[in-house]
Amino acid sequence: MDEGAARKLIVEVGNLLYERSYVVSSDGNVSIRLSEDRVLATPTMMCKGRMTEEDLAVTDMDGKPVTDRRASSELAMHLLIYKMRPDIKAVCHAHPPHGTAFAVAGLAIDKPILSEVILTLGCVPLTDYGTPSTDELTESMKPYVAHHNALLMANHGAVAYGEDLWQAFDRLETLEHTAKIAILAKALGGANDLPQDAIEKLVKIREKAGYLKESARCQACGYLHEAGITCDLNVTYPSAATANGKKISFTREELIELLSQAARLS
Ligand SMILES: [Zn+2]
């Protein structure tokens, strides 16, 4: 991608992340893969709502700066994804409040509750906690990157990636929207899961339409396997990290507080 256009796009998406309250202060980071060995990334310690095109950093695939700007210390997360997924050209990391609430509560977003999410995103697993900007974080992400397009990181936040930055942003936004709906449905007595045959039909549609490839059948959630939807690939996930089936409950007071918070955020 042309570097000038990429700079413009990162600033636009950075503003949007801030406006939508997916990041505050200097949280989050965004990058675009410019070529085989160049990445354009948001700088360290800067609010995404006040960033300019000149502030962005360019690095090689090992994160070494090639200009005088320093990239975010969380760039390693982006580089891991680019190395493992040649189809990915942009990464978006943020702390959207509802998605991050799942990550803090130790829950994946992996219930078959919304047809369009099964079609376009698939399940979002929860990776083990790892200290930001260290190998711990990237190590815990490794088992999931190949078969997922968005991840929750325990006690931290979310990351989504795509063939371009809008696709990465849209995936992050779908993750956040799904988490918000799941929390609201919980307050109304609980979400109903889609039946297995409906899941099967959705998976067929998404592969035919090209929304997700067959490799996404190997996701770290129970519902694909319960519905007998698997592929030939042999994937094992660290079992502790999948929260499928884990229950959460709230007291009346907690629910009221949660709902009023959700109302303030929307
Ligand atoms: Zn972060």
PDB file of C-alpha atoms and ligand atoms in Angstrom:
ATOM      1  CA  MET A   1       0.000   0.000   0.000  1.00  0.00           C
ATOM      2  CA  ASP A   2       1.128   3.570  -0.790  1.00  0.00           C
ATOM      3  CA  GLU A   3       2.684   5.080   2.349  1.00  0.00           C
ATOM      4  CA  GLY A   4       0.923   8.453   2.078  1.00  0.00           C
ATOM      5  CA  ALA A   5      -2.514   6.814   1.841  1.00  0.00           C
ATOM      6  CA  ALA A   6      -1.617   4.448   4.694  1.00  0.00           C
ATOM      7  CA  ARG A   7      -0.619   7.372   6.972  1.00  0.00           C
ATOM      8  CA  LYS A   8      -3.911   9.108   6.267  1.00  0.00           C
ATOM      9  CA  LEU A   9      -5.894   5.947   6.936  1.00  0.00           C
ATOM     10  CA  ILE A  10      -4.164   5.183  10.265  1.00  0.00           C
ATOM     11  CA  VAL A  11      -4.895   8.714  11.506  1.00  0.00           C
ATOM     12  CA  GLU A  12      -8.535   8.371  10.430  1.00  0.00           C
ATOM     13  CA  VAL A  13      -8.954   5.010  12.169  1.00  0.00           C
ATOM     14  CA  GLY A  14      -7.047   6.260  15.239  1.00  0.00           C
ATOM     15  CA  ASN A  15      -9.499   9.145  15.562  1.00  0.00           C
ATOM     16  CA  LEU A  16     -12.412   6.762  15.218  1.00  0.00           C
ATOM     17  CA  LEU A  17     -11.031   4.418  17.901  1.00  0.00           C
ATOM     18  CA  TYR A  18     -10.781   7.382  20.264  1.00  0.00           C
ATOM     19  CA  GLU A  19     -14.191   8.848  19.345  1.00  0.00           C
ATOM     20  CA  ARG A  20     -15.844   5.457  19.840  1.00  0.00           C
ATOM     21  CA  SER A  21     -14.157   5.108  23.276  1.00  0.00           C
ATOM     22  CA  TYR A  22     -12.307   1.980  22.200  1.00  0.00           C
ATOM     23  CA  VAL A  23      -9.120   3.629  23.522  1.00  0.00           C
ATOM     24  CA  VAL A  24      -8.359   6.420  25.970  1.00  0.00           C
ATOM     25  CA  SER A  25      -5.120   8.223  26.809  1.00  0.00           C
ATOM     26  CA  SER A  26      -2.280   6.560  24.862  1.00  0.00           C
ATOM     27  CA  ASP A  27      -3.958   3.117  24.760  1.00  0.00           C
ATOM     28  CA  GLY A  28      -4.024   0.900  21.722  1.00  0.00           C
ATOM     29  CA  ASN A  29      -2.058   0.747  18.501  1.00  0.00           C
ATOM     30  CA  VAL A  30      -2.702   0.387  14.791  1.00  0.00           C
ATOM     31  CA  SER A  31      -0.448  -0.726  11.954  1.00  0.00           C
ATOM     32  CA  ILE A  32      -0.445  -1.378   8.223  1.00  0.00           C
ATOM     33  CA  ARG A  33       1.963  -3.667   6.415  1.00  0.00           C
ATOM     34  CA  LEU A  34       3.411  -1.470   3.667  1.00  0.00           C
ATOM     35  CA  SER A  35       5.523  -4.163   1.967  1.00  0.00           C
ATOM     36  CA  GLU A  36       7.378  -7.418   2.628  1.00  0.00           C
ATOM     37  CA  ASP A  37       9.671  -5.780   5.197  1.00  0.00           C
ATOM     38  CA  ARG A  38       8.069  -2.469   6.164  1.00  0.00           C
ATOM     39  CA  VAL A  39       5.351  -1.715   8.709  1.00  0.00           C
ATOM     40  CA  LEU A  40       3.754   1.675   9.379  1.00  0.00           C
ATOM     41  CA  ALA A  41       2.623   1.927  13.013  1.00  0.00           C
ATOM     42  CA  THR A  42       1.241   4.327  15.591  1.00  0.00           C
ATOM     43  CA  PRO A  43       3.938   5.868  17.811  1.00  0.00           C
ATOM     44  CA  THR A  44       4.610   5.086  21.447  1.00  0.00           C
ATOM     45  CA  MET A  45       2.789   7.057  24.175  1.00  0.00           C
ATOM     46  CA  MET A  46       0.447   9.086  22.016  1.00  0.00           C
ATOM     47  CA  CYS A  47      -3.333   9.550  22.138  1.00  0.00           C
ATOM     48  CA  LYS A  48      -4.925   8.119  18.988  1.00  0.00           C
ATOM     49  CA  GLY A  49      -7.332  11.042  18.935  1.00  0.00           C
ATOM     50  CA  ARG A  50      -4.552  13.659  18.646  1.00  0.00           C
ATOM     51  CA  MET A  51      -2.108  11.884  16.386  1.00  0.00           C
ATOM     52  CA  THR A  52      -0.940  13.356  13.040  1.00  0.00           C
ATOM     53  CA  GLU A  53       0.374  11.665   9.893  1.00  0.00           C
ATOM     54  CA  GLU A  54       3.919  12.821  10.717  1.00  0.00           C
ATOM     55  CA  ASP A  55       3.845  11.109  14.130  1.00  0.00           C
ATOM     56  CA  LEU A  56       3.684   7.579  12.672  1.00  0.00           C
ATOM     57  CA  ALA A  57       6.683   5.266  12.795  1.00  0.00           C
ATOM     58  CA  VAL A  58       8.078   2.959  10.108  1.00  0.00           C
ATOM     59  CA  THR A  59       9.850  -0.245  11.151  1.00  0.00           C
ATOM     60  CA  ASP A  60      11.192  -3.399   9.575  1.00  0.00           C
ATOM     61  CA  MET A  61       9.678  -6.836  10.312  1.00  0.00           C
ATOM     62  CA  ASP A  62      11.739  -7.123  13.504  1.00  0.00           C
ATOM     63  CA  GLY A  63      10.397  -3.836  14.817  1.00  0.00           C
ATOM     64  CA  LYS A  64      13.614  -1.908  14.168  1.00  0.00           C
ATOM     65  CA  PRO A  65      12.844   1.757  13.417  1.00  0.00           C
ATOM     66  CA  VAL A  66      13.835   3.014   9.981  1.00  0.00           C
ATOM     67  CA  THR A  67      12.923   6.652  10.753  1.00  0.00           C
ATOM     68  CA  ASP A  68      13.431   8.804  13.861  1.00  0.00           C
ATOM     69  CA  ARG A  69       9.958   7.952  15.241  1.00  0.00           C
ATOM     70  CA  ARG A  70       9.542   5.104  17.725  1.00  0.00           C
ATOM     71  CA  ALA A  71       6.667   2.678  17.236  1.00  0.00           C
ATOM     72  CA  SER A  72       4.395   1.461  20.028  1.00  0.00           C
ATOM     73  CA  SER A  73       5.999  -0.976  22.461  1.00  0.00           C
ATOM     74  CA  GLU A  74       3.171  -3.387  21.618  1.00  0.00           C
ATOM     75  CA  LEU A  75       4.256  -3.659  17.994  1.00  0.00           C
ATOM     76  CA  ALA A  76       5.529  -7.217  18.629  1.00  0.00           C
ATOM     77  CA  MET A  77       1.893  -8.359  18.725  1.00  0.00           C
ATOM     78  CA  HIS A  78       1.365  -6.934  15.216  1.00  0.00           C
ATOM     79  CA  LEU A  79       4.602  -8.414  13.855  1.00  0.00           C
ATOM     80  CA  LEU A  80       3.656 -11.871  15.143  1.00  0.00           C
ATOM     81  CA  ILE A  81       0.343 -11.671  13.291  1.00  0.00           C
ATOM     82  CA  TYR A  82       1.998 -10.501  10.040  1.00  0.00           C
ATOM     83  CA  LYS A  83       4.553 -13.301  10.243  1.00  0.00           C
ATOM     84  CA  MET A  84       1.953 -16.003  10.917  1.00  0.00           C
ATOM     85  CA  ARG A  85      -0.649 -14.692   8.480  1.00  0.00           C
ATOM     86  CA  PRO A  86       0.633 -13.483   5.096  1.00  0.00           C
ATOM     87  CA  ASP A  87      -2.984 -12.625   4.162  1.00  0.00           C
ATOM     88  CA  ILE A  88      -3.130  -9.969   6.895  1.00  0.00           C
ATOM     89  CA  LYS A  89      -2.176  -6.405   5.969  1.00  0.00           C
ATOM     90  CA  ALA A  90      -3.470  -4.403   8.964  1.00  0.00           C
ATOM     91  CA  VAL A  91      -3.812  -4.832  12.743  1.00  0.00           C
ATOM     92  CA  CYS A  92      -5.901  -2.885  15.212  1.00  0.00           C
ATOM     93  CA  HIS A  93      -5.395  -3.220  18.985  1.00  0.00           C
ATOM     94  CA  ALA A  94      -7.636  -1.417  21.478  1.00  0.00           C
ATOM     95  CA  HIS A  95      -9.357  -1.719  24.849  1.00  0.00           C
ATOM     96  CA  PRO A  96     -13.054  -1.468  23.898  1.00  0.00           C
ATOM     97  CA  PRO A  97     -14.956  -1.556  27.209  1.00  0.00           C
ATOM     98  CA  HIS A  98     -17.452  -4.392  26.626  1.00  0.00           C
ATOM     99  CA  GLY A  99     -14.994  -6.686  24.864  1.00  0.00           C
ATOM    100  CA  THR A 100     -12.377  -5.902  27.486  1.00  0.00           C
ATOM    101  CA  ALA A 101     -14.932  -6.663  30.221  1.00  0.00           C
ATOM    102  CA  PHE A 102     -15.105 -10.204  28.795  1.00  0.00           C
ATOM    103  CA  ALA A 103     -11.285 -10.362  28.827  1.00  0.00           C
ATOM    104  CA  VAL A 104     -11.211  -9.166  32.435  1.00  0.00           C
ATOM    105  CA  ALA A 105     -13.947 -11.598  33.482  1.00  0.00           C
ATOM    106  CA  GLY A 106     -11.985 -14.459  31.902  1.00  0.00           C
ATOM    107  CA  LEU A 107     -14.535 -15.090  29.156  1.00  0.00           C
ATOM    108  CA  ALA A 108     -14.162 -15.694  25.436  1.00  0.00           C
ATOM    109  CA  ILE A 109     -16.743 -14.343  22.967  1.00  0.00           C
ATOM    110  CA  ASP A 110     -17.557 -17.755  21.622  1.00  0.00           C
ATOM    111  CA  LYS A 111     -21.269 -18.348  22.029  1.00  0.00           C
ATOM    112  CA  PRO A 112     -23.349 -18.878  18.882  1.00  0.00           C
ATOM    113  CA  ILE A 113     -25.790 -16.057  19.611  1.00  0.00           C
ATOM    114  CA  LEU A 114     -25.655 -13.822  16.515  1.00  0.00           C
ATOM    115  CA  SER A 115     -25.951 -15.169  12.971  1.00  0.00           C
ATOM    116  CA  GLU A 116     -23.982 -12.340  11.350  1.00  0.00           C
ATOM    117  CA  VAL A 117     -21.089 -12.775  13.764  1.00  0.00           C
ATOM    118  CA  ILE A 118     -20.800 -16.453  12.809  1.00  0.00           C
ATOM    119  CA  LEU A 119     -20.851 -15.333   9.166  1.00  0.00           C
ATOM    120  CA  THR A 120     -18.218 -12.624   9.290  1.00  0.00           C
ATOM    121  CA  LEU A 121     -16.083 -12.947  12.416  1.00  0.00           C
ATOM    122  CA  GLY A 122     -16.324 -16.400  13.973  1.00  0.00           C
ATOM    123  CA  CYS A 123     -15.545 -16.917  17.621  1.00  0.00           C
ATOM    124  CA  VAL A 124     -13.139 -14.731  19.558  1.00  0.00           C
ATOM    125  CA  PRO A 125     -10.967 -16.777  21.942  1.00  0.00           C
ATOM    126  CA  LEU A 126      -9.412 -15.556  25.153  1.00  0.00           C
ATOM    127  CA  THR A 127      -5.635 -15.870  25.324  1.00  0.00           C
ATOM    128  CA  ASP A 128      -3.755 -16.255  28.587  1.00  0.00           C
ATOM    129  CA  TYR A 129      -2.524 -13.134  30.309  1.00  0.00           C
ATOM    130  CA  GLY A 130       0.900 -11.929  29.220  1.00  0.00           C
ATOM    131  CA  THR A 131       2.715  -8.768  30.284  1.00  0.00           C
ATOM    132  CA  PRO A 132       2.237  -6.180  27.495  1.00  0.00           C
ATOM    133  CA  SER A 133       5.258  -5.614  25.232  1.00  0.00           C
ATOM    134  CA  THR A 134       6.957  -8.875  26.328  1.00  0.00           C
ATOM    135  CA  ASP A 135       7.289 -12.326  24.747  1.00  0.00           C
ATOM    136  CA  GLU A 136       4.716 -13.612  27.243  1.00  0.00           C
ATOM    137  CA  LEU A 137       1.976 -11.787  25.373  1.00  0.00           C
ATOM    138  CA  THR A 138       2.971 -12.963  21.909  1.00  0.00           C
ATOM    139  CA  GLU A 139       3.563 -16.548  23.112  1.00  0.00           C
ATOM    140  CA  SER A 140       0.036 -16.753  24.517  1.00  0.00           C
ATOM    141  CA  MET A 141      -1.411 -15.479  21.221  1.00  0.00           C
ATOM    142  CA  LYS A 142       0.465 -17.940  19.000  1.00  0.00           C
ATOM    143  CA  PRO A 143      -1.909 -20.928  19.196  1.00  0.00           C
ATOM    144  CA  TYR A 144      -4.857 -18.794  18.054  1.00  0.00           C
ATOM    145  CA  VAL A 145      -3.596 -16.473  15.325  1.00  0.00           C
ATOM    146  CA  ALA A 146      -3.894 -18.928  12.409  1.00  0.00           C
ATOM    147  CA  HIS A 147      -7.618 -19.690  12.787  1.00  0.00           C
ATOM    148  CA  HIS A 148      -9.039 -16.479  14.269  1.00  0.00           C
ATOM    149  CA  ASN A 149      -9.347 -12.912  13.051  1.00  0.00           C
ATOM    150  CA  ALA A 150      -9.784 -11.327  16.459  1.00  0.00           C
ATOM    151  CA  LEU A 151      -8.526 -12.235  19.936  1.00  0.00           C
ATOM    152  CA  LEU A 152      -9.226 -11.178  23.488  1.00  0.00           C
ATOM    153  CA  MET A 153      -6.177 -10.915  25.728  1.00  0.00           C
ATOM    154  CA  ALA A 154      -6.880 -11.722  29.379  1.00  0.00           C
ATOM    155  CA  ASN A 155      -6.887  -8.649  31.658  1.00  0.00           C
ATOM    156  CA  HIS A 156      -5.830  -6.443  28.776  1.00  0.00           C
ATOM    157  CA  GLY A 157      -7.941  -5.869  25.682  1.00  0.00           C
ATOM    158  CA  ALA A 158      -8.650  -6.952  22.132  1.00  0.00           C
ATOM    159  CA  VAL A 159      -6.854  -7.230  18.814  1.00  0.00           C
ATOM    160  CA  ALA A 160      -8.384  -7.678  15.361  1.00  0.00           C
ATOM    161  CA  TYR A 161      -6.743  -7.958  11.964  1.00  0.00           C
ATOM    162  CA  GLY A 162      -7.672  -8.064   8.305  1.00  0.00           C
ATOM    163  CA  GLU A 163      -6.725  -7.754   4.667  1.00  0.00           C
ATOM    164  CA  ASP A 164      -6.923  -3.977   5.062  1.00  0.00           C
ATOM    165  CA  LEU A 165      -7.344  -1.561   7.948  1.00  0.00           C
ATOM    166  CA  TRP A 166     -11.084  -1.119   7.531  1.00  0.00           C
ATOM    167  CA  GLN A 167     -11.594  -4.867   7.751  1.00  0.00           C
ATOM    168  CA  ALA A 168      -9.461  -4.962  10.914  1.00  0.00           C
ATOM    169  CA  PHE A 169     -11.411  -2.060  12.413  1.00  0.00           C
ATOM    170  CA  ASP A 170     -14.773  -3.588  11.443  1.00  0.00           C
ATOM    171  CA  ARG A 171     -13.792  -6.858  13.104  1.00  0.00           C
ATOM    172  CA  LEU A 172     -12.808  -5.022  16.270  1.00  0.00           C
ATOM    173  CA  GLU A 173     -16.105  -3.166  16.218  1.00  0.00           C
ATOM    174  CA  THR A 174     -18.102  -6.374  15.647  1.00  0.00           C
ATOM    175  CA  LEU A 175     -16.272  -7.927  18.617  1.00  0.00           C
ATOM    176  CA  GLU A 176     -17.191  -4.959  20.814  1.00  0.00           C
ATOM    177  CA  HIS A 177     -20.797  -4.849  19.594  1.00  0.00           C
ATOM    178  CA  THR A 178     -21.224  -8.588  20.199  1.00  0.00           C
ATOM    179  CA  ALA A 179     -19.824  -8.282  23.731  1.00  0.00           C
ATOM    180  CA  LYS A 180     -22.215  -5.412  24.465  1.00  0.00           C
ATOM    181  CA  ILE A 181     -25.223  -7.358  23.153  1.00  0.00           C
ATOM    182  CA  ALA A 182     -24.188 -10.438  25.150  1.00  0.00           C
ATOM    183  CA  ILE A 183     -23.973  -8.377  28.353  1.00  0.00           C
ATOM    184  CA  LEU A 184     -27.369  -6.754  27.711  1.00  0.00           C
ATOM    185  CA  ALA A 185     -28.966 -10.112  26.876  1.00  0.00           C
ATOM    186  CA  LYS A 186     -27.538 -11.492  30.115  1.00  0.00           C
ATOM    187  CA  ALA A 187     -29.319  -8.700  31.953  1.00  0.00           C
ATOM    188  CA  LEU A 188     -32.587  -9.697  30.265  1.00  0.00           C
ATOM    189  CA  GLY A 189     -32.335 -13.267  31.466  1.00  0.00           C
ATOM    190  CA  GLY A 190     -29.734 -14.753  29.109  1.00  0.00           C
ATOM    191  CA  ALA A 191     -29.113 -15.188  25.387  1.00  0.00           C
ATOM    192  CA  ASN A 192     -30.480 -18.153  23.447  1.00  0.00           C
ATOM    193  CA  ASP A 193     -27.865 -20.008  21.407  1.00  0.00           C
ATOM    194  CA  LEU A 194     -28.568 -20.660  17.740  1.00  0.00           C
ATOM    195  CA  PRO A 195     -29.411 -24.334  17.072  1.00  0.00           C
ATOM    196  CA  GLN A 196     -26.710 -26.579  15.607  1.00  0.00           C
ATOM    197  CA  ASP A 197     -28.312 -26.913  12.172  1.00  0.00           C
ATOM    198  CA  ALA A 198     -28.481 -23.113  11.879  1.00  0.00           C
ATOM    199  CA  ILE A 199     -24.765 -22.897  12.695  1.00  0.00           C
ATOM    200  CA  GLU A 200     -24.019 -25.464  10.021  1.00  0.00           C
ATOM    201  CA  LYS A 201     -25.940 -23.463   7.403  1.00  0.00           C
ATOM    202  CA  LEU A 202     -24.161 -20.244   8.369  1.00  0.00           C
ATOM    203  CA  VAL A 203     -20.737 -21.852   8.094  1.00  0.00           C
ATOM    204  CA  LYS A 204     -21.612 -23.139   4.599  1.00  0.00           C
ATOM    205  CA  ILE A 205     -22.779 -19.667   3.553  1.00  0.00           C
ATOM    206  CA  ARG A 206     -19.696 -17.897   4.898  1.00  0.00           C
ATOM    207  CA  GLU A 207     -17.353 -20.229   3.037  1.00  0.00           C
ATOM    208  CA  LYS A 208     -19.331 -19.970  -0.212  1.00  0.00           C
ATOM    209  CA  ALA A 209     -19.390 -16.184   0.020  1.00  0.00           C
ATOM    210  CA  GLY A 210     -15.703 -16.082   0.968  1.00  0.00           C
ATOM    211  CA  TYR A 211     -16.256 -14.266   4.295  1.00  0.00           C
ATOM    212  CA  LEU A 212     -14.187 -16.869   6.142  1.00  0.00           C
ATOM    213  CA  LYS A 213     -12.115 -19.768   4.861  1.00  0.00           C
ATOM    214  CA  GLU A 214     -12.435 -23.407   5.873  1.00  0.00           C
ATOM    215  CA  SER A 215      -9.455 -22.902   8.229  1.00  0.00           C
ATOM    216  CA  ALA A 216     -11.847 -20.942  10.475  1.00  0.00           C
ATOM    217  CA  ARG A 217     -13.615 -24.241  11.227  1.00  0.00           C
ATOM    218  CA  CYS A 218     -10.702 -24.942  13.549  1.00  0.00           C
ATOM    219  CA  GLN A 219     -11.634 -22.224  16.006  1.00  0.00           C
ATOM    220  CA  ALA A 220     -11.268 -22.499  19.751  1.00  0.00           C
ATOM    221  CA  CYS A 221     -14.956 -22.699  20.565  1.00  0.00           C
ATOM    222  CA  GLY A 222     -17.256 -25.523  21.410  1.00  0.00           C
ATOM    223  CA  TYR A 223     -20.110 -24.762  19.061  1.00  0.00           C
ATOM    224  CA  LEU A 224     -18.373 -25.701  15.808  1.00  0.00           C
ATOM    225  CA  HIS A 225     -17.306 -29.041  17.218  1.00  0.00           C
ATOM    226  CA  GLU A 226     -20.667 -29.711  18.860  1.00  0.00           C
ATOM    227  CA  ALA A 227     -22.276 -29.159  15.469  1.00  0.00           C
ATOM    228  CA  GLY A 228     -19.750 -31.560  13.898  1.00  0.00           C
ATOM    229  CA  ILE A 229     -18.195 -28.736  11.865  1.00  0.00           C
ATOM    230  CA  THR A 230     -14.494 -29.477  11.606  1.00  0.00           C
ATOM    231  CA  CYS A 231     -11.854 -29.500   8.929  1.00  0.00           C
ATOM    232  CA  ASP A 232      -8.903 -31.766   8.144  1.00  0.00           C
ATOM    233  CA  LEU A 233      -6.471 -29.563  10.028  1.00  0.00           C
ATOM    234  CA  ASN A 234      -5.352 -30.809  13.366  1.00  0.00           C
ATOM    235  CA  VAL A 235      -5.310 -27.993  15.865  1.00  0.00           C
ATOM    236  CA  THR A 236      -4.966 -28.150  19.607  1.00  0.00           C
ATOM    237  CA  TYR A 237      -5.630 -25.218  21.852  1.00  0.00           C
ATOM    238  CA  PRO A 238      -4.565 -24.778  25.475  1.00  0.00           C
ATOM    239  CA  SER A 239      -7.823 -25.918  27.068  1.00  0.00           C
ATOM    240  CA  ALA A 240      -7.693 -23.547  30.040  1.00  0.00           C
ATOM    241  CA  ALA A 241      -7.888 -20.553  27.752  1.00  0.00           C
ATOM    242  CA  THR A 242     -11.254 -21.376  26.205  1.00  0.00           C
ATOM    243  CA  ALA A 243     -14.044 -20.147  28.387  1.00  0.00           C
ATOM    244  CA  ASN A 244     -16.852 -21.792  26.448  1.00  0.00           C
ATOM    245  CA  GLY A 245     -19.469 -23.035  28.872  1.00  0.00           C
ATOM    246  CA  LYS A 246     -18.245 -20.920  31.778  1.00  0.00           C
ATOM    247  CA  LYS A 247     -21.106 -19.203  33.601  1.00  0.00           C
ATOM    248  CA  ILE A 248     -21.202 -15.692  34.976  1.00  0.00           C
ATOM    249  CA  SER A 249     -23.845 -14.323  37.299  1.00  0.00           C
ATOM    250  CA  PHE A 250     -24.646 -10.899  38.687  1.00  0.00           C
ATOM    251  CA  THR A 251     -26.433  -9.618  41.760  1.00  0.00           C
ATOM    252  CA  ARG A 252     -29.388  -7.235  41.247  1.00  0.00           C
ATOM    253  CA  GLU A 253     -27.216  -4.246  42.239  1.00  0.00           C
ATOM    254  CA  GLU A 254     -24.433  -5.281  39.867  1.00  0.00           C
ATOM    255  CA  LEU A 255     -26.922  -5.627  37.031  1.00  0.00           C
ATOM    256  CA  ILE A 256     -28.397  -2.176  37.608  1.00  0.00           C
ATOM    257  CA  GLU A 257     -24.919  -0.666  37.672  1.00  0.00           C
ATOM    258  CA  LEU A 258     -23.955  -2.555  34.516  1.00  0.00           C
ATOM    259  CA  LEU A 259     -27.049  -1.402  32.644  1.00  0.00           C
ATOM    260  CA  SER A 260     -26.603   2.218  33.626  1.00  0.00           C
ATOM    261  CA  GLN A 261     -22.968   2.037  32.532  1.00  0.00           C
ATOM    262  CA  ALA A 262     -24.002   0.514  29.215  1.00  0.00           C
ATOM    263  CA  ALA A 263     -26.574   3.289  28.753  1.00  0.00           C
ATOM    264  CA  ARG A 264     -23.962   5.974  29.442  1.00  0.00           C
ATOM    265  CA  LEU A 265     -21.543   4.429  26.949  1.00  0.00           C
ATOM    266  CA  SER A 266     -23.988   4.121  24.095  1.00  0.00           C
TER     267      SER A 266
HETATM  268 ZN    ZN B   1      -3.048  -2.646  24.993  1.00  0.00          ZN
END
